[in-house]
Coordinates of C-alpha atoms in Angstrom, one line a residue:
M1 CA -79.5 -32.6 -62.1
M2 CA -77.5 -35.7 -61.1
N3 CA -73.8 -36.0 -61.6
I4 CA -72.8 -35.5 -65.2
Q5 CA -69.5 -36.4 -66.7
F6 CA -67.9 -34.7 -69.7
Q7 CA -65.3 -36.0 -72.2
S8 CA -64.0 -35.0 -75.6
I9 CA -64.5 -37.6 -78.3
T10 CA -63.0 -37.3 -81.8
V11 CA -65.3 -38.4 -84.6
N12 CA -65.4 -37.7 -88.3
E13 CA -62.3 -35.5 -88.1
I14 CA -63.7 -33.2 -85.4
T15 CA -63.9 -33.3 -81.6
L16 CA -67.2 -33.3 -79.8
N17 CA -67.9 -32.3 -76.2
V18 CA -70.0 -35.1 -74.8
A19 CA -72.0 -35.2 -71.6
S20 CA -73.0 -38.5 -70.0
A21 CA -74.8 -39.8 -67.0
G22 CA -76.0 -43.0 -65.5
D23 CA -74.6 -46.6 -65.5
L24 CA -71.7 -46.9 -67.9
E25 CA -72.7 -50.6 -68.3
G26 CA -76.3 -49.7 -69.0
E27 CA -78.0 -49.7 -72.4
P28 CA -76.8 -46.6 -74.2
I29 CA -79.2 -43.9 -75.4
I30 CA -77.9 -40.9 -77.3
L31 CA -79.8 -37.6 -77.1
L32 CA -79.4 -35.1 -79.9
H33 CA -80.3 -31.4 -79.2
G34 CA -81.5 -28.9 -81.8
F35 CA -81.2 -25.1 -82.5
P36 CA -80.2 -23.1 -80.6
E37 CA -79.4 -25.5 -77.7
F38 CA -76.6 -27.7 -76.5
W39 CA -76.5 -30.8 -74.2
Y40 CA -78.4 -28.8 -71.5
G41 CA -81.5 -28.9 -73.7
W42 CA -82.2 -32.4 -72.3
R43 CA -82.0 -31.3 -68.7
K44 CA -85.4 -32.8 -67.8
Q45 CA -84.8 -36.2 -69.4
I46 CA -81.3 -37.0 -68.2
E47 CA -82.0 -38.0 -64.6
P48 CA -85.2 -40.1 -65.3
L49 CA -83.4 -42.1 -68.0
A50 CA -80.3 -42.5 -65.9
K51 CA -82.3 -43.7 -62.9
A52 CA -84.0 -46.2 -65.1
G53 CA -80.6 -47.8 -65.7
Y54 CA -79.6 -46.3 -69.0
H55 CA -76.3 -44.8 -70.0
V56 CA -77.3 -41.4 -71.2
I57 CA -75.0 -39.8 -73.8
I58 CA -75.5 -36.2 -75.0
P59 CA -73.1 -34.6 -77.4
D60 CA -72.8 -30.9 -78.1
Q61 CA -73.3 -31.3 -81.8
R62 CA -70.8 -29.8 -84.2
G63 CA -70.9 -26.0 -84.2
Y64 CA -72.4 -25.8 -80.7
N65 CA -71.1 -24.8 -77.3
Q66 CA -67.8 -26.7 -76.6
S67 CA -67.6 -28.8 -79.7
D68 CA -65.6 -28.0 -82.8
K69 CA -66.9 -25.5 -85.3
P70 CA -65.6 -26.3 -88.8
I71 CA -65.8 -23.5 -91.3
G72 CA -68.3 -23.4 -94.2
R73 CA -71.9 -24.5 -94.8
R74 CA -70.7 -27.7 -96.5
A75 CA -69.4 -29.0 -93.2
Y76 CA -73.0 -28.9 -91.9
Q77 CA -74.8 -31.0 -94.6
L78 CA -76.8 -33.9 -93.2
D79 CA -74.4 -36.5 -94.3
E80 CA -71.6 -34.9 -92.2
L81 CA -73.9 -34.5 -89.2
R82 CA -74.9 -38.1 -89.5
D83 CA -71.3 -39.3 -89.8
D84 CA -70.6 -37.5 -86.5
L85 CA -73.3 -39.7 -84.9
V86 CA -71.9 -42.8 -86.6
G87 CA -68.5 -42.1 -85.1
L88 CA -70.0 -41.6 -81.7
I89 CA -71.9 -44.9 -81.8
E90 CA -68.8 -46.7 -82.9
S91 CA -66.8 -45.1 -80.0
I92 CA -69.4 -46.5 -77.6
G93 CA -68.6 -50.0 -78.9
K94 CA -71.9 -51.6 -77.8
G95 CA -73.5 -52.2 -81.2
K96 CA -77.0 -50.8 -81.8
V97 CA -78.2 -47.9 -79.7
T98 CA -81.3 -46.0 -79.0
V99 CA -81.2 -42.5 -80.5
M100 CA -83.6 -39.6 -79.6
G101 CA -83.5 -36.2 -81.3
H102 CA -85.4 -32.9 -81.0
D103 CA -85.5 -30.3 -83.7
W104 CA -82.3 -30.5 -85.8
G105 CA -81.1 -33.3 -83.6
G106 CA -84.2 -35.2 -84.8
A107 CA -83.3 -34.5 -88.4
V108 CA -79.9 -36.1 -87.9
A109 CA -81.5 -39.1 -86.2
W110 CA -84.0 -39.5 -89.0
H111 CA -81.2 -39.4 -91.6
L112 CA -79.2 -42.0 -89.7
A113 CA -82.2 -44.3 -89.4
T114 CA -82.8 -44.2 -93.2
T115 CA -79.2 -44.6 -94.2
H116 CA -77.7 -46.8 -91.4
P117 CA -80.6 -48.6 -89.8
E118 CA -78.1 -51.3 -88.7
L119 CA -76.9 -48.9 -86.0
I120 CA -80.2 -48.0 -84.4
K121 CA -82.1 -50.2 -81.9
R122 CA -84.9 -47.6 -81.5
L123 CA -85.6 -44.1 -82.8
I124 CA -87.4 -41.4 -80.9
T125 CA -88.1 -38.0 -82.6
I126 CA -89.6 -34.9 -80.9
N127 CA -91.2 -32.1 -82.9
I128 CA -89.2 -32.7 -86.1
P129 CA -90.5 -34.3 -89.3
H130 CA -88.6 -36.7 -91.5
P131 CA -86.4 -34.4 -93.6
A132 CA -87.8 -35.8 -96.9
V133 CA -91.3 -34.7 -95.9
F134 CA -90.5 -31.0 -95.5
P135 CA -90.2 -30.1 -99.2
K136 CA -93.3 -32.1 -100.0
V137 CA -95.5 -30.2 -97.4
L138 CA -94.1 -26.9 -98.5
L139 CA -95.5 -27.4 -102.0
T140 CA -99.0 -27.7 -100.6
S141 CA -99.1 -25.6 -97.4
P142 CA -98.7 -21.8 -97.7
M143 CA -99.0 -21.6 -93.9
Q144 CA -95.9 -23.8 -93.5
W145 CA -94.1 -21.4 -95.9
I146 CA -94.9 -18.6 -93.5
R147 CA -93.8 -20.5 -90.5
S148 CA -90.5 -21.5 -92.2
S149 CA -89.7 -18.0 -93.5
Y150 CA -87.0 -17.5 -90.9
M151 CA -85.0 -20.4 -92.6
A152 CA -84.8 -18.3 -95.8
F153 CA -83.5 -15.3 -93.7
F154 CA -80.8 -17.6 -92.2
Q155 CA -79.5 -18.3 -95.7
L156 CA -78.1 -14.8 -96.0
P157 CA -74.4 -14.3 -95.2
E158 CA -73.5 -12.3 -92.0
I159 CA -76.7 -10.4 -91.6
P160 CA -78.4 -13.1 -89.5
E161 CA -75.4 -13.3 -87.2
R162 CA -75.5 -9.5 -86.5
F163 CA -79.2 -9.6 -85.9
L164 CA -79.2 -12.6 -83.5
E165 CA -76.1 -11.3 -81.6
A166 CA -77.5 -7.8 -81.1
G167 CA -78.4 -6.6 -77.6
D168 CA -76.6 -9.5 -75.9
F169 CA -78.6 -12.1 -77.8
S170 CA -81.9 -10.5 -76.7
Y171 CA -83.8 -11.7 -79.8
M172 CA -82.6 -15.2 -79.2
S173 CA -83.7 -15.3 -75.6
E174 CA -87.1 -13.7 -76.5
A175 CA -87.6 -16.1 -79.3
L176 CA -87.2 -19.0 -76.9
K177 CA -89.7 -17.5 -74.4
M178 CA -92.2 -16.5 -77.0
S179 CA -92.3 -19.9 -78.8
S180 CA -92.8 -21.8 -75.5
N181 CA -95.3 -21.9 -72.7
P182 CA -94.6 -19.4 -69.8
G183 CA -91.9 -20.5 -67.5
T184 CA -90.3 -23.1 -69.8
F185 CA -87.0 -21.2 -70.0
T186 CA -86.0 -19.6 -66.7
E187 CA -83.5 -16.7 -66.5
A188 CA -80.9 -19.1 -65.2
D189 CA -81.5 -21.4 -68.2
L190 CA -81.1 -18.5 -70.6
E191 CA -77.8 -17.4 -69.0
L192 CA -76.4 -20.9 -69.8
Y193 CA -77.7 -20.7 -73.3
E194 CA -76.2 -17.3 -73.8
A195 CA -72.8 -18.6 -72.6
S196 CA -73.0 -21.3 -75.3
W197 CA -73.9 -18.7 -78.0
R198 CA -70.9 -16.6 -77.0
Q199 CA -68.4 -19.3 -77.9
P200 CA -66.1 -18.1 -80.7
G201 CA -67.6 -19.0 -84.1
A202 CA -70.7 -20.5 -82.5
M203 CA -73.4 -18.3 -84.1
T204 CA -72.2 -18.8 -87.7
A205 CA -71.7 -22.5 -87.1
M206 CA -75.2 -22.9 -85.7
L207 CA -76.7 -21.0 -88.6
N208 CA -74.7 -23.1 -91.1
W209 CA -76.9 -26.1 -90.1
Y210 CA -79.7 -24.2 -92.0
R211 CA -77.4 -23.1 -94.8
G212 CA -76.3 -26.6 -95.5
M213 CA -80.0 -27.8 -95.7
P214 CA -80.7 -27.0 -99.4
Q215 CA -77.9 -29.2 -100.6
S216 CA -78.8 -31.9 -98.1
I217 CA -82.4 -32.1 -99.4
K218 CA -81.2 -32.3 -103.0
S219 CA -79.1 -35.4 -102.3
M220 CA -81.8 -37.2 -100.2
D221 CA -83.9 -40.1 -101.2
L222 CA -87.5 -38.7 -100.7
D223 CA -89.3 -42.1 -100.7
V224 CA -87.2 -44.1 -98.3
E225 CA -89.1 -45.8 -95.4
V226 CA -88.0 -45.9 -91.8
T227 CA -87.7 -49.6 -90.8
V228 CA -86.4 -49.3 -87.2
P229 CA -88.9 -49.1 -84.4
T230 CA -89.9 -45.5 -84.1
K231 CA -91.8 -43.2 -81.7
M232 CA -92.8 -39.7 -82.8
I233 CA -93.7 -37.2 -80.0
W234 CA -95.3 -33.9 -81.1
G235 CA -96.4 -30.9 -79.2
V236 CA -99.4 -29.7 -81.3
G237 CA -98.9 -26.0 -80.5
D238 CA -95.5 -25.8 -82.4
H239 CA -95.0 -22.3 -83.7
F240 CA -92.6 -23.4 -86.4
L241 CA -93.8 -26.8 -87.7
S242 CA -97.4 -27.9 -88.5
T243 CA -98.9 -31.2 -87.5
K244 CA -99.3 -31.9 -91.2
L245 CA -95.5 -32.5 -91.2
A246 CA -95.9 -35.0 -88.4
K247 CA -98.8 -36.9 -90.1
E248 CA -96.8 -37.0 -93.4
S249 CA -93.8 -38.4 -91.6
Q250 CA -95.9 -41.2 -90.1
T251 CA -96.6 -42.5 -93.6
L252 CA -92.9 -43.3 -93.9
L253 CA -92.8 -45.5 -90.8
R254 CA -92.9 -49.2 -91.3
N255 CA -92.7 -50.0 -87.6
G256 CA -93.7 -46.9 -85.6
E257 CA -96.3 -44.7 -84.1
G258 CA -96.9 -41.1 -83.2
V259 CA -98.3 -39.3 -80.2
F260 CA -99.7 -35.8 -80.2
I261 CA -99.6 -33.8 -77.0
G262 CA -102.0 -30.9 -76.4
G263 CA -101.1 -27.8 -74.5
A264 CA -97.5 -28.1 -75.6
T265 CA -95.3 -26.4 -78.2
H266 CA -92.1 -27.1 -80.0
W267 CA -90.5 -27.5 -76.6
V268 CA -92.9 -30.3 -75.4
H269 CA -90.1 -32.3 -73.7
L270 CA -89.4 -29.3 -71.4
E271 CA -93.0 -28.2 -70.9
Q272 CA -94.5 -31.6 -70.1
P273 CA -91.5 -33.7 -69.1
E274 CA -93.3 -36.2 -66.9
L275 CA -95.7 -37.2 -69.7
V276 CA -92.9 -37.1 -72.4
N277 CA -90.6 -39.2 -70.2
Q278 CA -93.4 -41.8 -69.6
H279 CA -93.8 -42.2 -73.4
I280 CA -90.0 -42.5 -73.8
L281 CA -89.5 -45.1 -71.1
S282 CA -92.5 -47.2 -72.0
F283 CA -91.3 -47.3 -75.6
I284 CA -87.6 -48.1 -74.9
K285 CA -88.6 -50.7 -72.3

């Protein structure tokens, strides 16, 4: 990858480790990673976006890698995660920004778009439904219940941590490889992920994103439309999330579109980066 700079930025009473690349005077685009990644999860998007003239900004979200890890599940409710992003946008000081999120990062981006649309120029989500859609689809899709069963396991105290940390995080590494196309995650990639998982308090903090979800959904407006220009990108072979979630999310877009990519999984931006990057660049241009 090209030269990447790092800085610590204090927002919402915590400090985030933030990676950045590209022209500091370029239009800012914030990339939000999901579970169980960190800024490195966007390794195949950083250079193309920076070379296109954008200022690429990628925080380790709270609880991950080098960022602060506040205690307790309440610290990981969507409003708190969104407010981290609000603070980051304000620290940039350039008004509206483009925000792109994958997995949990996309959930934060969706929530920002529905509660603070004045901060977003464009929204891009990758294999993550609008958070309000999830409970609706669960009511009518037994298969999605099965796919989401791991989320119920993650609600338990302490046991998930011991399970995921066992054998030098062997289950975590295997889960990434088994849920993606062959070769998506190299051994060198996994070594970097494992180093981030070993940070003190990281595993509990990462799981607290899931543990904060029930209360987040209870407080969410389930019928709010997304008014900002939106592009949804979805790998149809997602092992965790059905395309029904994507289609239902599209009904909440007032100014948006979705693209489904075959031969790809939940990790479509790493498996077919050239195609995904083309979609991203054509949309934000």
